[in-house]
Short mmCIF file of C-alpha atoms and ligand atoms in Angstrom, two decimals:
data_model
loop_
_atom_site.label_atom_id
_atom_site.label_comp_id
_atom_site.label_asym_id
_atom_site.label_seq_id
_atom_site.Cartn_x
_atom_site.Cartn_y
_atom_site.Cartn_z
CA MET A 1 115.82 -22.07 142.51
CA ALA A 2 117.76 -19.12 143.85
CA LYS A 3 121.52 -19.54 143.73
CA ARG A 4 123.24 -19.83 147.11
CA ASN A 5 125.58 -16.97 147.84
CA LYS A 6 129.26 -17.74 148.23
CA ILE A 7 131.38 -15.70 150.60
CA SER A 8 135.12 -16.37 150.61
CA ILE A 9 137.27 -15.30 153.52
CA ILE A 10 141.01 -14.91 152.97
CA GLY A 11 142.87 -15.54 156.22
CA ALA A 12 141.39 -18.07 158.64
CA GLY A 13 142.74 -16.43 161.80
CA ASN A 14 140.81 -14.66 164.53
CA ILE A 15 138.75 -12.38 162.29
CA GLY A 16 138.42 -14.99 159.54
CA GLY A 17 137.02 -17.60 161.90
CA GLU A 18 134.49 -15.18 163.37
CA LEU A 19 133.48 -14.07 159.86
CA ALA A 20 132.79 -17.65 158.79
CA MET A 21 130.74 -18.18 161.94
CA LEU A 22 128.65 -15.05 161.25
CA VAL A 23 128.11 -15.97 157.58
CA ALA A 24 126.87 -19.40 158.66
CA ARG A 25 124.84 -18.27 161.67
CA ARG A 26 123.03 -15.67 159.58
CA GLU A 27 122.69 -18.07 156.65
CA LEU A 28 124.10 -15.44 154.30
CA GLY A 29 125.45 -18.19 152.06
CA ASP A 30 128.23 -20.76 151.95
CA ALA A 31 131.61 -19.77 153.33
CA MET A 32 135.05 -20.70 151.98
CA LEU A 33 137.91 -20.08 154.44
CA LEU A 34 141.31 -19.79 152.74
CA ASP A 35 144.69 -19.61 154.42
CA ILE A 36 148.31 -20.34 153.47
CA PRO A 37 149.24 -24.04 152.96
CA GLU A 38 150.85 -24.26 156.45
CA LYS A 39 147.51 -23.20 157.95
CA GLU A 40 145.21 -25.23 155.72
CA GLY A 41 144.45 -27.53 158.66
CA VAL A 42 143.30 -24.53 160.72
CA ALA A 43 141.00 -23.39 157.88
CA LYS A 44 139.53 -26.87 157.47
CA GLY A 45 139.25 -27.42 161.22
CA LYS A 46 137.42 -24.14 161.83
CA ALA A 47 135.09 -24.92 158.92
CA LEU A 48 134.16 -28.30 160.44
CA ASP A 49 133.74 -26.84 163.92
CA ILE A 50 131.32 -24.22 162.53
CA MET A 51 129.35 -26.77 160.51
CA GLN A 52 128.93 -28.86 163.66
CA THR A 53 127.74 -25.78 165.55
CA GLY A 54 125.00 -25.58 162.92
CA ALA A 55 123.68 -28.91 164.11
CA LEU A 56 123.25 -27.46 167.60
CA GLU A 57 122.12 -23.96 166.72
CA GLY A 58 120.03 -24.94 163.74
CA PHE A 59 121.60 -23.12 160.80
CA ASP A 60 122.21 -24.43 157.31
CA ALA A 61 125.42 -23.39 155.66
CA LYS A 62 128.25 -25.15 154.01
CA VAL A 63 131.59 -23.99 155.39
CA SER A 64 134.83 -25.26 153.83
CA GLY A 65 138.53 -24.70 154.36
CA THR A 66 141.26 -24.59 151.71
CA SER A 67 144.64 -23.19 150.75
CA ASN A 68 143.87 -23.32 147.04
CA TYR A 69 142.70 -20.11 145.37
CA ALA A 70 140.81 -22.09 142.72
CA ASP A 71 138.28 -22.86 145.50
CA ILE A 72 137.17 -19.22 145.74
CA ALA A 73 135.82 -19.33 142.17
CA GLY A 74 132.25 -18.08 141.87
CA SER A 75 132.43 -15.95 145.04
CA ASP A 76 129.90 -13.14 145.35
CA VAL A 77 131.90 -11.55 148.14
CA VAL A 78 135.55 -11.93 149.18
CA ILE A 79 136.55 -10.61 152.59
CA VAL A 80 140.28 -10.17 153.12
CA THR A 81 141.73 -10.58 156.62
CA ALA A 82 145.09 -12.00 155.58
CA GLY A 83 147.99 -10.38 157.33
CA VAL A 84 149.74 -10.00 160.61
CA PRO A 85 147.72 -8.39 163.39
CA ARG A 86 149.04 -5.57 165.51
CA LYS A 87 151.07 -6.47 168.59
CA PRO A 88 151.33 -4.20 171.66
CA GLY A 89 153.39 -1.13 170.89
CA MET A 90 153.06 -1.62 167.13
CA SER A 91 151.06 0.96 165.20
CA ARG A 92 148.93 -0.02 162.22
CA ASP A 93 151.51 1.73 160.07
CA ASP A 94 154.30 -0.54 161.35
CA LEU A 95 152.45 -3.37 159.70
CA LEU A 96 152.73 -1.78 156.28
CA SER A 97 155.69 -3.60 154.78
CA ILE A 98 154.71 -7.06 156.05
CA ASN A 99 151.07 -6.87 155.08
CA LEU A 100 151.68 -5.16 151.74
CA LYS A 101 153.44 -8.26 150.43
CA ILE A 102 150.60 -10.43 151.68
CA ILE A 103 147.94 -8.21 150.06
CA ARG A 104 149.74 -8.35 146.72
CA ALA A 105 149.69 -12.16 146.79
CA VAL A 106 146.03 -12.22 147.84
CA ALA A 107 145.04 -9.68 145.15
CA ALA A 108 146.60 -11.88 142.47
CA GLY A 109 144.55 -14.87 143.68
CA ILE A 110 141.31 -12.90 143.74
CA LYS A 111 141.94 -11.33 140.34
CA GLU A 112 142.45 -14.73 138.77
CA HIS A 113 139.78 -16.77 140.53
CA ALA A 114 137.03 -14.38 141.69
CA PRO A 115 137.07 -11.56 139.14
CA ASP A 116 133.41 -10.61 139.72
CA ALA A 117 133.43 -10.48 143.51
CA PHE A 118 132.68 -7.56 145.80
CA VAL A 119 135.92 -7.28 147.79
CA ILE A 120 135.99 -6.05 151.38
CA VAL A 121 139.46 -5.51 152.87
CA ILE A 122 140.02 -5.61 156.64
CA SER A 123 143.82 -6.06 156.82
CA ASN A 124 145.75 -3.15 158.29
CA PRO A 125 146.96 -0.51 157.70
CA LEU A 126 143.55 -0.48 156.11
CA ASP A 127 143.60 2.54 153.81
CA ALA A 128 146.89 1.50 152.23
CA MET A 129 145.89 -2.17 151.94
CA VAL A 130 142.60 -1.44 150.19
CA TYR A 131 144.32 1.04 147.86
CA GLU A 132 146.82 -1.68 146.94
CA MET A 133 144.02 -4.21 146.43
CA LYS A 134 142.35 -1.94 143.88
CA LYS A 135 145.66 -1.18 142.19
CA GLN A 136 146.64 -4.85 141.88
CA THR A 137 143.25 -6.26 140.85
CA GLY A 138 142.25 -3.36 138.59
CA PHE A 139 138.64 -3.91 139.73
CA PRO A 140 136.24 -0.95 139.56
CA LYS A 141 136.16 1.23 142.68
CA SER A 142 132.58 0.19 143.41
CA ARG A 143 133.81 -3.38 144.02
CA VAL A 144 136.81 -2.75 146.28
CA VAL A 145 136.07 -1.26 149.69
CA GLY A 146 137.67 -1.17 153.11
CA MET A 147 136.06 -1.96 156.45
CA ALA A 148 137.01 0.58 159.08
CA GLY A 149 134.44 3.35 159.45
CA VAL A 150 131.73 0.87 160.42
CA LEU A 151 133.93 -0.43 163.22
CA ASP A 152 135.11 3.00 164.37
CA SER A 153 131.50 4.26 164.32
CA ALA A 154 130.42 1.22 166.38
CA ARG A 155 133.09 1.97 168.98
CA PHE A 156 131.99 5.63 169.12
CA GLN A 157 128.36 4.49 169.40
CA CYS A 158 129.15 2.14 172.25
CA PHE A 159 131.02 4.76 174.31
CA ILE A 160 128.28 7.36 173.76
CA ALA A 161 125.53 4.96 174.84
CA GLU A 162 127.47 4.26 178.02
CA ALA A 163 127.93 7.96 178.78
CA ALA A 164 124.32 8.87 177.98
CA GLY A 165 122.88 5.85 179.82
CA THR A 166 120.81 4.83 176.78
CA SER A 167 120.57 1.72 174.67
CA VAL A 168 123.29 1.52 172.05
CA LYS A 169 120.50 0.89 169.51
CA GLU A 170 119.32 4.52 169.75
CA VAL A 171 122.75 5.99 169.06
CA ARG A 172 123.78 7.02 165.54
CA THR A 173 127.36 8.00 164.88
CA LEU A 174 129.66 8.73 161.99
CA VAL A 175 133.43 8.43 161.84
CA LEU A 176 135.23 9.69 158.74
CA GLY A 177 138.79 9.66 157.50
CA GLY A 178 141.62 7.18 157.68
CA HIS A 179 141.56 4.19 160.01
CA GLY A 180 144.30 5.52 162.24
CA ASP A 181 144.81 7.93 165.07
CA THR A 182 143.76 10.79 162.77
CA MET A 183 140.23 9.46 162.19
CA VAL A 184 137.45 12.03 162.56
CA PRO A 185 134.53 11.14 164.83
CA VAL A 186 131.87 13.63 163.64
CA LEU A 187 130.05 14.90 166.71
CA SER A 188 127.74 17.10 164.65
CA ALA A 189 126.32 13.97 162.98
CA CYS A 190 125.87 12.06 166.22
CA THR A 191 122.38 11.69 167.66
CA ILE A 192 120.47 9.66 170.20
CA ASN A 193 117.26 8.80 168.41
CA GLY A 194 117.45 12.08 166.47
CA ILE A 195 118.42 14.26 169.45
CA PRO A 196 121.86 15.87 169.00
CA VAL A 197 124.27 14.14 171.36
CA THR A 198 125.83 17.48 172.22
CA SER A 199 122.63 18.42 174.06
CA LEU A 200 122.61 15.19 176.09
CA VAL A 201 126.23 14.55 177.03
CA GLU A 202 128.64 17.11 178.48
CA LYS A 203 131.37 18.46 176.24
CA SER A 204 134.23 17.23 178.42
CA ALA A 205 132.78 13.69 178.37
CA LEU A 206 132.35 13.89 174.60
CA ASP A 207 135.93 15.04 174.11
CA ALA A 208 137.14 12.05 176.10
CA ILE A 209 134.94 9.74 174.02
CA VAL A 210 136.33 11.13 170.76
CA ASP A 211 139.83 10.40 172.05
CA ARG A 212 138.92 6.92 173.21
CA THR A 213 137.35 6.16 169.83
CA ARG A 214 140.51 7.25 168.02
CA ASN A 215 142.50 4.86 170.17
CA GLY A 216 139.80 2.18 170.31
CA GLY A 217 141.84 -0.40 168.42
CA GLY A 218 144.97 0.20 170.49
CA GLU A 219 143.00 -0.10 173.75
CA ILE A 220 142.04 -3.66 172.83
CA VAL A 221 145.53 -4.56 171.55
CA LYS A 222 146.92 -3.49 174.93
CA LEU A 223 144.43 -5.66 176.79
CA MET A 224 144.57 -8.80 174.63
CA GLY A 225 148.03 -8.70 173.09
CA THR A 226 146.43 -8.94 169.65
CA SER A 227 143.87 -6.93 167.73
CA ALA A 228 140.09 -7.06 168.03
CA TYR A 229 138.12 -9.61 166.05
CA TYR A 230 134.45 -9.79 167.01
CA ALA A 231 133.50 -6.21 166.08
CA PRO A 232 135.75 -6.09 162.97
CA ALA A 233 134.05 -9.25 161.69
CA SER A 234 130.58 -7.83 162.42
CA GLY A 235 131.50 -4.62 160.59
CA ALA A 236 132.47 -6.49 157.43
CA ILE A 237 129.36 -8.66 157.65
CA ALA A 238 127.15 -5.53 157.77
CA MET A 239 128.77 -4.40 154.52
CA ALA A 240 128.56 -7.85 152.87
CA GLU A 241 124.92 -8.26 153.85
CA SER A 242 123.96 -4.81 152.54
CA PHE A 243 125.56 -5.79 149.21
CA LEU A 244 124.07 -9.29 148.99
CA LYS A 245 120.56 -8.16 149.95
CA ASP A 246 120.75 -4.80 148.16
CA GLN A 247 119.82 -3.11 151.44
CA LYS A 248 121.28 0.28 150.44
CA ARG A 249 122.52 0.88 153.98
CA LEU A 250 124.44 4.11 154.48
CA LEU A 251 127.68 2.88 156.01
CA ALA A 252 131.02 4.53 156.66
CA CYS A 253 133.38 2.64 154.34
CA ALA A 254 136.84 3.28 152.95
CA VAL A 255 136.26 4.00 149.26
CA PHE A 256 138.35 5.33 146.39
CA LEU A 257 137.76 9.06 146.24
CA GLU A 258 137.68 11.00 143.00
CA GLY A 259 136.88 14.53 144.10
CA GLU A 260 134.39 13.76 146.89
CA TYR A 261 135.07 15.88 149.98
CA GLY A 262 137.80 17.54 147.89
CA TYR A 263 140.12 14.49 147.80
CA SER A 264 141.33 12.38 144.90
CA ASP A 265 143.34 9.23 144.32
CA LEU A 266 143.12 7.90 147.84
CA TYR A 267 141.03 5.54 149.93
CA MET A 268 139.42 7.04 153.00
CA GLY A 269 136.34 6.52 155.15
CA VAL A 270 133.21 8.39 154.05
CA PRO A 271 129.48 7.59 154.18
CA VAL A 272 128.55 5.29 151.31
CA VAL A 273 125.33 3.65 150.09
CA VAL A 274 126.07 -0.08 149.81
CA GLY A 275 123.79 -2.14 147.57
CA LYS A 276 123.90 -4.65 144.76
CA GLY A 277 126.15 -2.30 142.80
CA GLY A 278 128.70 -2.41 145.63
CA ALA A 279 129.79 1.00 146.89
CA GLU A 280 127.08 2.75 144.93
CA ARG A 281 127.23 6.36 146.04
CA VAL A 282 129.27 8.55 148.35
CA VAL A 283 127.12 10.89 150.43
CA GLU A 284 128.69 14.25 151.18
CA VAL A 285 127.71 15.73 154.54
CA SER A 286 128.53 19.30 155.43
CA LEU A 287 131.28 19.50 158.01
CA GLY A 288 132.26 22.23 160.43
CA ALA A 289 135.57 24.02 159.78
CA ASP A 290 137.25 22.05 162.60
CA GLU A 291 136.00 18.76 161.27
CA LYS A 292 137.15 19.56 157.73
CA ALA A 293 140.58 20.56 159.06
CA MET A 294 140.82 17.22 160.90
CA LEU A 295 139.76 15.36 157.77
CA ASP A 296 142.48 17.18 155.78
CA LYS A 297 145.01 15.99 158.35
CA SER A 298 143.70 12.45 158.13
CA ALA A 299 143.89 12.55 154.32
CA GLU A 300 147.51 13.67 154.59
CA ALA A 301 148.32 10.73 156.86
CA VAL A 302 146.69 8.31 154.40
CA ARG A 303 148.57 9.89 151.48
CA GLY A 304 151.81 9.34 153.39
CA LEU A 305 150.99 5.64 153.82
CA ILE A 306 150.12 5.25 150.16
CA ALA A 307 153.34 7.00 149.13
CA ASP A 308 155.32 4.67 151.43
CA SER A 309 153.58 1.64 149.92
CA ALA A 310 154.55 2.73 146.43
CA LYS A 311 158.22 2.57 147.48
CA LEU A 312 157.97 -0.97 148.91
N1 APR B 1 147.11 -15.72 152.23
C1 APR B 1 146.13 -16.11 153.05
N2 APR B 1 146.18 -15.99 154.38
C2 APR B 1 147.29 -15.45 154.91
C3 APR B 1 148.36 -15.01 154.12
C4 APR B 1 148.25 -15.16 152.71
N3 APR B 1 149.22 -14.77 151.89
N4 APR B 1 149.31 -14.52 154.94
C5 APR B 1 148.85 -14.66 156.19
N5 APR B 1 147.62 -15.20 156.20
C6 APR B 1 146.78 -15.58 157.32
C7 APR B 1 147.56 -16.07 158.52
O1 APR B 1 148.08 -17.39 158.32
C8 APR B 1 146.51 -16.01 159.62
O2 APR B 1 145.81 -17.23 159.77
O3 APR B 1 146.03 -14.50 157.83
C9 APR B 1 145.56 -14.90 159.12
C10 APR B 1 145.51 -13.71 160.02
O4 APR B 1 144.89 -14.10 161.18
P1 APR B 1 145.32 -13.55 162.62
O5 APR B 1 146.80 -13.62 162.76
O6 APR B 1 144.50 -14.24 163.65
O7 APR B 1 144.94 -11.99 162.51
P2 APR B 1 143.49 -11.30 162.70
O8 APR B 1 143.34 -10.88 164.11
O9 APR B 1 142.45 -12.15 162.08
O10 APR B 1 143.70 -9.95 161.85
C11 APR B 1 143.94 -9.96 160.46
O11 APR B 1 143.03 -7.76 160.13
O12 APR B 1 142.43 -6.09 161.67
C12 APR B 1 143.40 -6.56 160.80
O13 APR B 1 145.40 -5.77 161.85
C13 APR B 1 144.68 -6.92 161.54
O14 APR B 1 145.97 -7.05 159.55
C14 APR B 1 145.34 -7.82 160.55
C15 APR B 1 144.17 -8.57 159.92
#
């Protein structure tokens, strides 16, 4: 009999709860929701609520809550959402010192109890958090990735579909770089069912969309008073599913770069084939001079964050 997959989710807050729901609804495997001892009740309560939804919606999945890292043993995938979300007026970078301490504690738990897992980090500031996760666990780069590009690409896709008046399903987009205001939405790689978007949507509208995408996270923080959770959870699930089912999807993920695109020793968003080997292969697309210059700027911003982390 095939073994059931186990997906552990660290942090049972807004994103964690939605992740557990998606794991169960899609029957990707059993979900373990872990939070700090003070929030163990929340983790257990959400787990029960989701299991009971299964009775109504007709899905089979075991969802459990815990505050004990021993319970993540045997995980195929660990998704990390632990941390403080952004509040209005706070940039992702402001979160650095608070969330760095949390990531270090979480990394120790994963290293000890789930040493073979594929780890997907969502906590912000993403590029610094995922870098720290790799540093602290010592896991190979193929098994420690960050979820950001998938989300930023989805936002870009959504705005383009609206402007072009087409279904979002026909739109393909790519966003590279760090998960911050310097991210690089790549217009040259954006198509509507193969047709270059630049021939279908006016330049001024596209420029506004690029801007809106860069500030897509902040737009939601301003509206809700906390950061987004549905789309971030869906983004991580796309990555987890591609790994678990060896789908080899080409997804924009934050991965550890060792020379690709001319950068080394940093995590940044690039297109990656995700399969049973984890982040299996970085795909290098040719970029225009402007795009490369923007990516250089983004890499600098990420380097700054990583340097700041090293001092904390
Ligand atoms: N171990 C486990 N869980 C922790 C820890 C820890 N050391 N520290 C905090 N948490 C938990 C909190 O108790 C909380 O339940 O992480 C959860 C975070 O949930 P929310 O506050 O609802 O935040 P959420 O919106 O889910 O975002 C989580 O993802 O997108 C990023 O910027 C966002 O960094 C934030 C993270």
